Tab-separated table of C-alpha atoms and ligand atoms in Angstrom:
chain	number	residue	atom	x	y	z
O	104	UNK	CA	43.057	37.561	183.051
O	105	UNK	CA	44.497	35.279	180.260
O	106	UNK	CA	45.400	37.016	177.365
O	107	UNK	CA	44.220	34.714	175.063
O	108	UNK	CA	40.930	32.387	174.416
O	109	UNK	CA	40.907	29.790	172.328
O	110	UNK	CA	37.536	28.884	170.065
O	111	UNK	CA	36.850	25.595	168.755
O	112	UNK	CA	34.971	24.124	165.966
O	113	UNK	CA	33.392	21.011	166.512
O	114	UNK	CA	36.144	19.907	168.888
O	115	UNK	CA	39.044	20.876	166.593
O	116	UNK	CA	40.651	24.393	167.869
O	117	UNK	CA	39.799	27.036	165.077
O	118	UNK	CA	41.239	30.526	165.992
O	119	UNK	CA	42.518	32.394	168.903
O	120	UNK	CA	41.309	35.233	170.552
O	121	UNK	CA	44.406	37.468	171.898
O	122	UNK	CA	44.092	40.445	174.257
O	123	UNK	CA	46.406	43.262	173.778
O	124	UNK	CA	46.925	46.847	175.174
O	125	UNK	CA	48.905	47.507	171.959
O	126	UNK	CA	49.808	46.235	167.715
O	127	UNK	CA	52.684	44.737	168.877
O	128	UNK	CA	52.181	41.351	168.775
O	129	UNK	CA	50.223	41.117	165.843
O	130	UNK	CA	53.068	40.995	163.715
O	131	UNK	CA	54.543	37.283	165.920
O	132	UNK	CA	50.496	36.230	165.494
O	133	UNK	CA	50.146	36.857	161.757
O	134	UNK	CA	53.889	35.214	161.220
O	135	UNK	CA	52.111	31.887	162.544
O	136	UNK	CA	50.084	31.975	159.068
O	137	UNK	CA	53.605	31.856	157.109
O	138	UNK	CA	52.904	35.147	155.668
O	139	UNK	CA	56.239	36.041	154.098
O	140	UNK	CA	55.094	34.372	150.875
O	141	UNK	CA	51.557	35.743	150.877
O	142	UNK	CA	49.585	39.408	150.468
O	143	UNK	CA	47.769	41.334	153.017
O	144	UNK	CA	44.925	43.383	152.217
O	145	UNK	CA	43.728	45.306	155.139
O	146	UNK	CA	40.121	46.444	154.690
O	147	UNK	CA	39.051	49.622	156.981
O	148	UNK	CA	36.910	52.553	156.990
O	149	UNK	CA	36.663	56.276	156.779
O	150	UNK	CA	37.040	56.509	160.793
O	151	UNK	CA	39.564	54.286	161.757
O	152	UNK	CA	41.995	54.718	158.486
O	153	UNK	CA	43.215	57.508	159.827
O	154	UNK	CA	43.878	56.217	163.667
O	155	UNK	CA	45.337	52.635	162.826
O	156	UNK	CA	45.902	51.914	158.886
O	157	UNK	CA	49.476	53.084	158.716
O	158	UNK	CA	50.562	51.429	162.220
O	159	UNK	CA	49.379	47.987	161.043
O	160	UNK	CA	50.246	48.658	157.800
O	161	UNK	CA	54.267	49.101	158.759
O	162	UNK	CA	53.982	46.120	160.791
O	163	UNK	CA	52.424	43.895	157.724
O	164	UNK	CA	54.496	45.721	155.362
O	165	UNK	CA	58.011	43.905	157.297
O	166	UNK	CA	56.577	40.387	156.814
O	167	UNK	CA	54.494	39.780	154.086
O	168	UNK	CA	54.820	40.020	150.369
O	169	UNK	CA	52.804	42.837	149.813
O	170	UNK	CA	50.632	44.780	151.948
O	171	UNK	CA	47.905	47.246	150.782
O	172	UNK	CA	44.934	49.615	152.532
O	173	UNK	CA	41.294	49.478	150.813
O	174	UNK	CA	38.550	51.599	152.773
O	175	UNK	CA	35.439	52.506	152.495
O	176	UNK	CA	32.822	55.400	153.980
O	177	UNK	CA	31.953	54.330	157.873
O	178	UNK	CA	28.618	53.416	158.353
O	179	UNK	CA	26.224	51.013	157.862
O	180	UNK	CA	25.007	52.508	154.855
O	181	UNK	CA	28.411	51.263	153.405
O	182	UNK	CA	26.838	47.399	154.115
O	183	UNK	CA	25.967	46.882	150.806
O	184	UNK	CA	27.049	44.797	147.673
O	185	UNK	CA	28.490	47.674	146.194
O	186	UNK	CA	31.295	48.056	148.802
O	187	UNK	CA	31.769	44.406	148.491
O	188	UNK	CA	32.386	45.013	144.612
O	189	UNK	CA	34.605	47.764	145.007
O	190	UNK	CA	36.529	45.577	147.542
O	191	UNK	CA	36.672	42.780	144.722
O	192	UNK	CA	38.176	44.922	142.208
O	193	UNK	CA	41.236	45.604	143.893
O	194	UNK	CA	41.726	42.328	145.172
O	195	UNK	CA	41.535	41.190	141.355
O	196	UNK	CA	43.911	44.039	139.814
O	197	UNK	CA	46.232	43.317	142.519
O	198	UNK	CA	45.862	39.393	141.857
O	199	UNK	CA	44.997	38.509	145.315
O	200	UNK	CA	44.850	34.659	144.902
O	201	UNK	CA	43.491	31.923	147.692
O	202	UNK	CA	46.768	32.165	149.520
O	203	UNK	CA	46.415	35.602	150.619
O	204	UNK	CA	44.479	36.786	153.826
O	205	UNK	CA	42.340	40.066	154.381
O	206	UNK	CA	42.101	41.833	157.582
O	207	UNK	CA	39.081	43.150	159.011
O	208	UNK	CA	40.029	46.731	160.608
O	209	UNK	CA	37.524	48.540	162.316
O	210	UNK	CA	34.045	47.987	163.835
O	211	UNK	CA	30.985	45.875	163.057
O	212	UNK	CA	30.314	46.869	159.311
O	213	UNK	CA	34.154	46.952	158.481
O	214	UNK	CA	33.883	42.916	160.337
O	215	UNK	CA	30.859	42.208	158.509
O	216	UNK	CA	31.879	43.181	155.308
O	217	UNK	CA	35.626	41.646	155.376
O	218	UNK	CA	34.248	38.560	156.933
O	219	UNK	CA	31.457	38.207	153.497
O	220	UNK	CA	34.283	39.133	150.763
O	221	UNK	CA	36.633	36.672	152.628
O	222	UNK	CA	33.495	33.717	152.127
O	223	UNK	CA	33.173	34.500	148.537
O	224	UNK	CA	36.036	36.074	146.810
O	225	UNK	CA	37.600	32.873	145.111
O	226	UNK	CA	35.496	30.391	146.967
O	227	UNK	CA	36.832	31.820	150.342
O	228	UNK	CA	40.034	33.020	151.501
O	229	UNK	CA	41.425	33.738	154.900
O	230	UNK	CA	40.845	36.753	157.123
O	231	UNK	CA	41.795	38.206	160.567
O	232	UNK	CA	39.253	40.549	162.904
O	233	UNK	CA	41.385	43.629	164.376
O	234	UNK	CA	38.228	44.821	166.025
O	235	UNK	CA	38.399	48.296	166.714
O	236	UNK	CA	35.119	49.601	168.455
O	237	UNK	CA	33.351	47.752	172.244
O	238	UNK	CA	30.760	46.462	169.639
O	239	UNK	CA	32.890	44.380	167.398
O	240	UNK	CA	35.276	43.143	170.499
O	241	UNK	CA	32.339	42.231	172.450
O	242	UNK	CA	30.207	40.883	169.527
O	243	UNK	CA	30.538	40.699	166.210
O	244	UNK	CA	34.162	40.160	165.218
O	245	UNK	CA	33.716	36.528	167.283
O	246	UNK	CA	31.989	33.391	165.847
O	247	UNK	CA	31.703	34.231	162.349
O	248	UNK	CA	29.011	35.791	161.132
O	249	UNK	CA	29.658	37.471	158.078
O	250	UNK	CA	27.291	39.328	155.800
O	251	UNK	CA	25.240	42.509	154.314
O	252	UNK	CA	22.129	44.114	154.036
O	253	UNK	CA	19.964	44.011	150.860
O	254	UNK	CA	17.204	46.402	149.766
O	255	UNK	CA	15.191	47.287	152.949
O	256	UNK	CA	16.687	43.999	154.474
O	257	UNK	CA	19.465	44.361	157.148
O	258	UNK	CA	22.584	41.308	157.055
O	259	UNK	CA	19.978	39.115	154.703
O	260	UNK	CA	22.706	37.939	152.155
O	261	UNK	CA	26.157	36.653	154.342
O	262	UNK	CA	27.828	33.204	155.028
O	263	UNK	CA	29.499	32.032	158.188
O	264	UNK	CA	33.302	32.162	157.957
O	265	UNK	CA	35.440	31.464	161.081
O	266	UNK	CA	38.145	33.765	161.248
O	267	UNK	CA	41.635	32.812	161.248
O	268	UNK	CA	42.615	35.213	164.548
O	269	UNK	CA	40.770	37.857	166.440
O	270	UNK	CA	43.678	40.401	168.011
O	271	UNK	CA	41.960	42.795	170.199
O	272	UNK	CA	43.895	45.870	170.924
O	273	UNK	CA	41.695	46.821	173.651
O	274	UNK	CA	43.693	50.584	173.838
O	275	UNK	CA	41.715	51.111	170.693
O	276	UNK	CA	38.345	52.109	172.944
O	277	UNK	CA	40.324	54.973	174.220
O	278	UNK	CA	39.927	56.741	170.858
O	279	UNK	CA	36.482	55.850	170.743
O	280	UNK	CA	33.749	58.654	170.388
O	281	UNK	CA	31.534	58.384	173.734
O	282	UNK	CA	28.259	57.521	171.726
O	283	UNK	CA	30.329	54.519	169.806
O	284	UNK	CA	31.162	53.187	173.515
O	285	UNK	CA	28.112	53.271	175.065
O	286	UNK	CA	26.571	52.092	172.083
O	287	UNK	CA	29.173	48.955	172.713
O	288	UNK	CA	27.840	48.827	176.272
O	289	UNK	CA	23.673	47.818	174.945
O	290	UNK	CA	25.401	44.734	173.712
O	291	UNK	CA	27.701	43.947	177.095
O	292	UNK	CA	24.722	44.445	179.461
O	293	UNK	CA	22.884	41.859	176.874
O	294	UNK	CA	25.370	39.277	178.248
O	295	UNK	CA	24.842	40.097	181.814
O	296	UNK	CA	20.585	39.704	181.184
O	297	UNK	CA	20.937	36.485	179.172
O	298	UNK	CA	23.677	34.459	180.968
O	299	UNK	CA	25.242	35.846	183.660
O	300	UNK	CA	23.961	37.630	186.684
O	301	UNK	CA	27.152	38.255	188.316
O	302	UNK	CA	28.293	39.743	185.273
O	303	UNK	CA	25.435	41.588	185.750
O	304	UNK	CA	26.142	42.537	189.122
O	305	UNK	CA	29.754	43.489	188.174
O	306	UNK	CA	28.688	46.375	185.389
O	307	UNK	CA	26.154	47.773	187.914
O	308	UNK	CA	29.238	48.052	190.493
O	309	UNK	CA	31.688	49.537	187.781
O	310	UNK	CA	29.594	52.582	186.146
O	311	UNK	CA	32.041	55.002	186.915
O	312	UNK	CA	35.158	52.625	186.226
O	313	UNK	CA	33.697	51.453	183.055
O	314	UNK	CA	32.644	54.882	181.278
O	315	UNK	CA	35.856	56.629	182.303
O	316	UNK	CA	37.522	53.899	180.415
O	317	UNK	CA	39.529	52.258	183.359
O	318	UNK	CA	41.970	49.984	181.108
O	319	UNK	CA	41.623	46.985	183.915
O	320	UNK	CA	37.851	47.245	184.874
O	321	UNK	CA	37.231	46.874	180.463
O	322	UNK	CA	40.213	44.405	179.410
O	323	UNK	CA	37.682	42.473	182.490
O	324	UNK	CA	34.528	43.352	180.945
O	325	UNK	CA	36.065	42.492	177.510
O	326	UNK	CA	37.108	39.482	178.249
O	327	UNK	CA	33.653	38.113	179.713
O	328	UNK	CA	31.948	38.930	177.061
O	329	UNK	CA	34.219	36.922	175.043
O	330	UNK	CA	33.865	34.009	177.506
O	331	UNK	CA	30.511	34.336	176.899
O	332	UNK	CA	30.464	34.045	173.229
O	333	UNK	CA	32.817	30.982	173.368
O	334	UNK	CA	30.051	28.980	175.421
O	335	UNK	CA	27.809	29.493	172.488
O	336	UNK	CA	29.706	29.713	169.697
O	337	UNK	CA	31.205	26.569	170.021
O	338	UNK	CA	27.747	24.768	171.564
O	339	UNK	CA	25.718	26.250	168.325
O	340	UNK	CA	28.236	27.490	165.429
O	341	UNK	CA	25.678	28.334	163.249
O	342	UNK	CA	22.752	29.313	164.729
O	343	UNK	CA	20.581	26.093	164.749
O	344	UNK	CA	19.128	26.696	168.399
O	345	UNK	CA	20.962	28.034	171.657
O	346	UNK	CA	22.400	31.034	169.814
O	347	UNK	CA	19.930	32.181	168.895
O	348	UNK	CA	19.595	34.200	172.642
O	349	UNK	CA	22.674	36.250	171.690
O	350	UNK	CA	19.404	37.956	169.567
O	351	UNK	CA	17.914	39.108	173.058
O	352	UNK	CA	16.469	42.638	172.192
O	353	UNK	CA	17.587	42.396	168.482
O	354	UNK	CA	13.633	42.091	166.852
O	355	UNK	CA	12.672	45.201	168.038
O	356	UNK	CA	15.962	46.518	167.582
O	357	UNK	CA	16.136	46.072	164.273
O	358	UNK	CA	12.656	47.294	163.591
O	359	UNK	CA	13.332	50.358	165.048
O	360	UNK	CA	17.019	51.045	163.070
O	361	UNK	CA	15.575	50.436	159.872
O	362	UNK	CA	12.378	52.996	160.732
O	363	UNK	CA	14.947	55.679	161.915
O	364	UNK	CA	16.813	55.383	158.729
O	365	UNK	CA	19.436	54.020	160.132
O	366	UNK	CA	20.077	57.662	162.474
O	367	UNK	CA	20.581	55.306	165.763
O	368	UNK	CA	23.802	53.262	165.712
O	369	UNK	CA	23.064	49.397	166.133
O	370	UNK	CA	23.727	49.198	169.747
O	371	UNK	CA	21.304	51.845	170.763
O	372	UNK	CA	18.709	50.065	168.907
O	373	UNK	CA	19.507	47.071	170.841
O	374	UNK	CA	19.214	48.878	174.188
O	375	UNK	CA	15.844	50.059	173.007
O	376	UNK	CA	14.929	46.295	172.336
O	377	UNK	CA	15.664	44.720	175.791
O	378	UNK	CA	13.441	47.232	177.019
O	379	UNK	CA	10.537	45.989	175.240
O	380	UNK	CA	12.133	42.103	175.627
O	381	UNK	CA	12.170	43.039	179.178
O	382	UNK	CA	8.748	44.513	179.476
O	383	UNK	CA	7.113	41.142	177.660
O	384	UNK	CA	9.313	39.121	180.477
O	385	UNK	CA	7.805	41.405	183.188
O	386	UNK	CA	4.287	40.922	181.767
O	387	UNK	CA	4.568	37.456	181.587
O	388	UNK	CA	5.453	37.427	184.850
O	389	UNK	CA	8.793	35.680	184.483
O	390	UNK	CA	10.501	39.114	186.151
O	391	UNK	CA	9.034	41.374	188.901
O	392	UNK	CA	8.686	44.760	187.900
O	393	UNK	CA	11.472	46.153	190.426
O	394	UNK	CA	14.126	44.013	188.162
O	395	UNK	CA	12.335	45.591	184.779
O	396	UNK	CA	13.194	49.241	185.982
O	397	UNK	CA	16.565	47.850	187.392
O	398	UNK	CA	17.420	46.896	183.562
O	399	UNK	CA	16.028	50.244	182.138
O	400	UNK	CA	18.598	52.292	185.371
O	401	UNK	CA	21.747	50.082	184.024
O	402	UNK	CA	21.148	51.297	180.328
O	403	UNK	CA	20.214	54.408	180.803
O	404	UNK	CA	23.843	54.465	183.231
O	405	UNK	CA	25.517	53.542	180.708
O	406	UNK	CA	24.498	56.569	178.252
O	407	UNK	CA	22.166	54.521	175.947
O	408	UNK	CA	18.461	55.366	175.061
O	409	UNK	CA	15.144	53.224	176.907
O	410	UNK	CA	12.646	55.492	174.498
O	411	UNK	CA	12.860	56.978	171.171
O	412	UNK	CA	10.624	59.955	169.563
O	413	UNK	CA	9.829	60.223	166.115
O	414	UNK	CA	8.210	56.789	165.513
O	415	UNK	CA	4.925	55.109	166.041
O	416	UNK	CA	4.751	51.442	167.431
O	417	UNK	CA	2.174	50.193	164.753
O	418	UNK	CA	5.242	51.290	162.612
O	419	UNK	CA	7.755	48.941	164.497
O	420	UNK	CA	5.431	46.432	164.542
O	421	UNK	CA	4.602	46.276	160.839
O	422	UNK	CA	8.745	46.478	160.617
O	423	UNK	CA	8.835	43.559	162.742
O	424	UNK	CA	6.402	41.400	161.154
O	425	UNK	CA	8.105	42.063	157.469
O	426	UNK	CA	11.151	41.341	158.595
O	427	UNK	CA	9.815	37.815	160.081
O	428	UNK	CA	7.279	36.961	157.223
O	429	UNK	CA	10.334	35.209	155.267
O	430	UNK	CA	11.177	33.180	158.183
O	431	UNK	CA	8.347	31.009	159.311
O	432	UNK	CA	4.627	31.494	160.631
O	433	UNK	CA	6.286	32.718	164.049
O	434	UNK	CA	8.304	35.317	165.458
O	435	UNK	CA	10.114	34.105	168.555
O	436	UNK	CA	11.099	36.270	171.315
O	437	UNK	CA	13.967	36.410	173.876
O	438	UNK	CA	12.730	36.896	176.964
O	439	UNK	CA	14.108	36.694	180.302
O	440	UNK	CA	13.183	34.267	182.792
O	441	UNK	CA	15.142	35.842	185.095
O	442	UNK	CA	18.426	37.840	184.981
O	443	UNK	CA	20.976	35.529	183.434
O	444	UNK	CA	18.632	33.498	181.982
O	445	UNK	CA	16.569	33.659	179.002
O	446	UNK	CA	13.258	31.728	177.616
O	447	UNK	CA	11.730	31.721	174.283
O	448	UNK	CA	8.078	33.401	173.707
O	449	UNK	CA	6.188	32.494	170.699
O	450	UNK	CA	3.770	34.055	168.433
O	451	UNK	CA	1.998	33.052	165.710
O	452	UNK	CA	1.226	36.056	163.249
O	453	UNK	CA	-0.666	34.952	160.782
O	454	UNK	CA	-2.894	34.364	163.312
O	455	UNK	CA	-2.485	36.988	166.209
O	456	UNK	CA	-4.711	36.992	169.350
O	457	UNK	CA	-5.733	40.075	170.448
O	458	UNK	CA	-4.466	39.752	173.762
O	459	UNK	CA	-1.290	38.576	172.157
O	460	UNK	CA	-1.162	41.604	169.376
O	461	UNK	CA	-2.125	44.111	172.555
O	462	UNK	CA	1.084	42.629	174.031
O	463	UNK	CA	3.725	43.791	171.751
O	464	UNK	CA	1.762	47.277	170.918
O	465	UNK	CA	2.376	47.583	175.067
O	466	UNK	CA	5.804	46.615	174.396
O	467	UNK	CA	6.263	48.806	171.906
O	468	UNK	CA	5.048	51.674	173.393
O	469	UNK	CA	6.904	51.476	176.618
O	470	UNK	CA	9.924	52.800	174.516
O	471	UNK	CA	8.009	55.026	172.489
O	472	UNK	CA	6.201	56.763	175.024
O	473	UNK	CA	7.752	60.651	173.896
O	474	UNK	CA	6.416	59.728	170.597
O	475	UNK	CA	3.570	62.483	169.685
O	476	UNK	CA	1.156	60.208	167.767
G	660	LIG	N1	25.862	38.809	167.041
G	660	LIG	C1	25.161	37.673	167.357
G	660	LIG	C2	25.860	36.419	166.950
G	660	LIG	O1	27.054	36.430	166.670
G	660	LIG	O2	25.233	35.397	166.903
């Protein structure tokens, strides 16, 4: 394995992706941005403060003008504009000006949220993702999505921002709590499904290896994943057509976080959504039904939920078809057309069939089935 990957934009190389067991070369990265002259404000949360802040902080501290810690409560309930002002306020009384650079410490929401302050504070400034958590090394800390939720609405107000650097420590998912990891996992086993059996192949061979943490067998799956990304990323930057598969699972997904309040972590949700992805492939007979219990055996290997209690699917669906009205007349649907490869499935709402309508209830209710309705 290479310990670096380099993404481009448009043809020009943007930022590097560097693999690490350890800090220690962040400090020779960051010194490529001629940071003597400018100051560091490392954004993190409640969690991961405690584990990484002062280590990065002493390494920062040696090379930059100044250096200083904000953080906020972990969680997605923290997604909101009000972190984002809080965030702005120090970066004002501390006169950060369009010189200076933010880094992103943590997971998803910490990535997120550093990502959208670095897009807007001052007409944009630079930032770095030190992604903490599978998730956000996998996912979300590559390609530049930035943004946070609004009202019932989840990551409806962002920009994308390229990040200047993406320094993955990946000895960071050895403090990770178990849930957090498998949680990680929904969206790793999403790249197998959508692009690359093999890949596939390889997490169904490396349970064991995988969930006892085996540094090797995960710097490997790691790394894939970010292969992965690149492909797209650079093919479709901002979501105009072709990345929009990295979304495989997400529509349901989503419904079903925002109608469990947020209890199951974002991952989860998306396990719980290529189930019912999977089950429209399998009913459209683009997948056999052998390979649609194959897919719900690797997740449920891998620690992550393929039903939740507590909700009914006229619920989700409702959730689903909010969510879309803003969008257009349709929803469209990753499905798979086989493993590794994906197809999109279309459907008009404003103007359901039945047969169509009985479809995604089914759907719906294959991972709702311990619900007591
Ligand atoms: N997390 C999906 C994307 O970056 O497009």
């Amino acid at each position: 394995m290479d310990n670096i990957i380099q993404i481009n934009n448009e043809g020009e190389h943007a930022y590097d992706i560097i693999f690490s067991d350890s800090f220690n070369l962040l400090k020779s990265e960051l010194e490529k941005f001629n940071i003597e002259k400018k100051r560091i404000c490392i954004v993190t949360d409640s969690n991961v403060a405690s584990l990484y802040a002062n280590e990065i902080k002493s390494l920062v501290d040696m090379i930059c003008k100044q250096c200083i810690v904000v953080q906020f409560n972990a969680g997605e309930l923290s997604k909101r504009q009000e972190t984002v002002n809080k965030i702005y306020e120090v970066l004002v009384k501390k006169k950060f000006d369009r010189k200076d650079i933010l880094i992103a410490l943590g997971g998803g929401v910490v990535g997120d949220i550093t990502g959208f302050v670095a897009a807007t504070y001052m007409r944009g400034i630079d930032y770095v993702q030190v992604p903490t958590t599978l998730l956000s090394q996998v996912d979300s800390s590559i390609g530049g999505k930035t943004g946070i939720d609004f009202k019932d609405h989840k990551n409806i107000i962002g920009a994308f921002k390229m990040p200047k650097l993406v320094y993955i420590n990946l000895n960071t998912l050895k403090t990770l709590p178990e849930r957090e990891f498998n949680a990680g996992m929904g969206e790793v086993i999403k790249y197998g499904l959508i692009m690359a059996e093999d890949f596939y192949e390889y997490l169904n061979k490396n349970i064991a290896k995988i969930r006892s943490r085996d540094l090797e067998t995960l710097s490997n799956v790691v790394y894939m994943c970010c292969r992965l990304k690149k492909v797209i990323v650079e093919d479709d930057p901002y979501e105009k057509n072709v990345r929009k598969i990295l979304n495989f699972g997400h529509t349901f997904g989503h419904a079903i976080e925002k109608c469990k309040g947020f209890e199951y972590l974002h991952g989860e949700c998306v396990s719980l959504g290529i189930v019912a992805a999977s089950y429209i492939s399998y009913k459209i007979k683009q997948i056999d039904s052998d390979t649609f219990n194959s897919i719900k055996n690797t997740l449920a290997s891998y620690g992550l939920p393929i039903a939740v209690s507590g909700i009914k699917a006229n619920d989700i669906l409702r959730e689903i078809l909010n969510d879309k009205k803003m969008h257009s007349g349709y929803i469209t649907f990753i499905v798979l057309k086989h493993i590794g490869k994906v197809n999109f499935y279309k459907v008009n709402f404003h103007n359901m069939p039945e047969d169509e309508k009985e479809l995604l209830i089914n759907a719906i209710e294959t991972i709702t089935i311990e619900n007591p309705q």
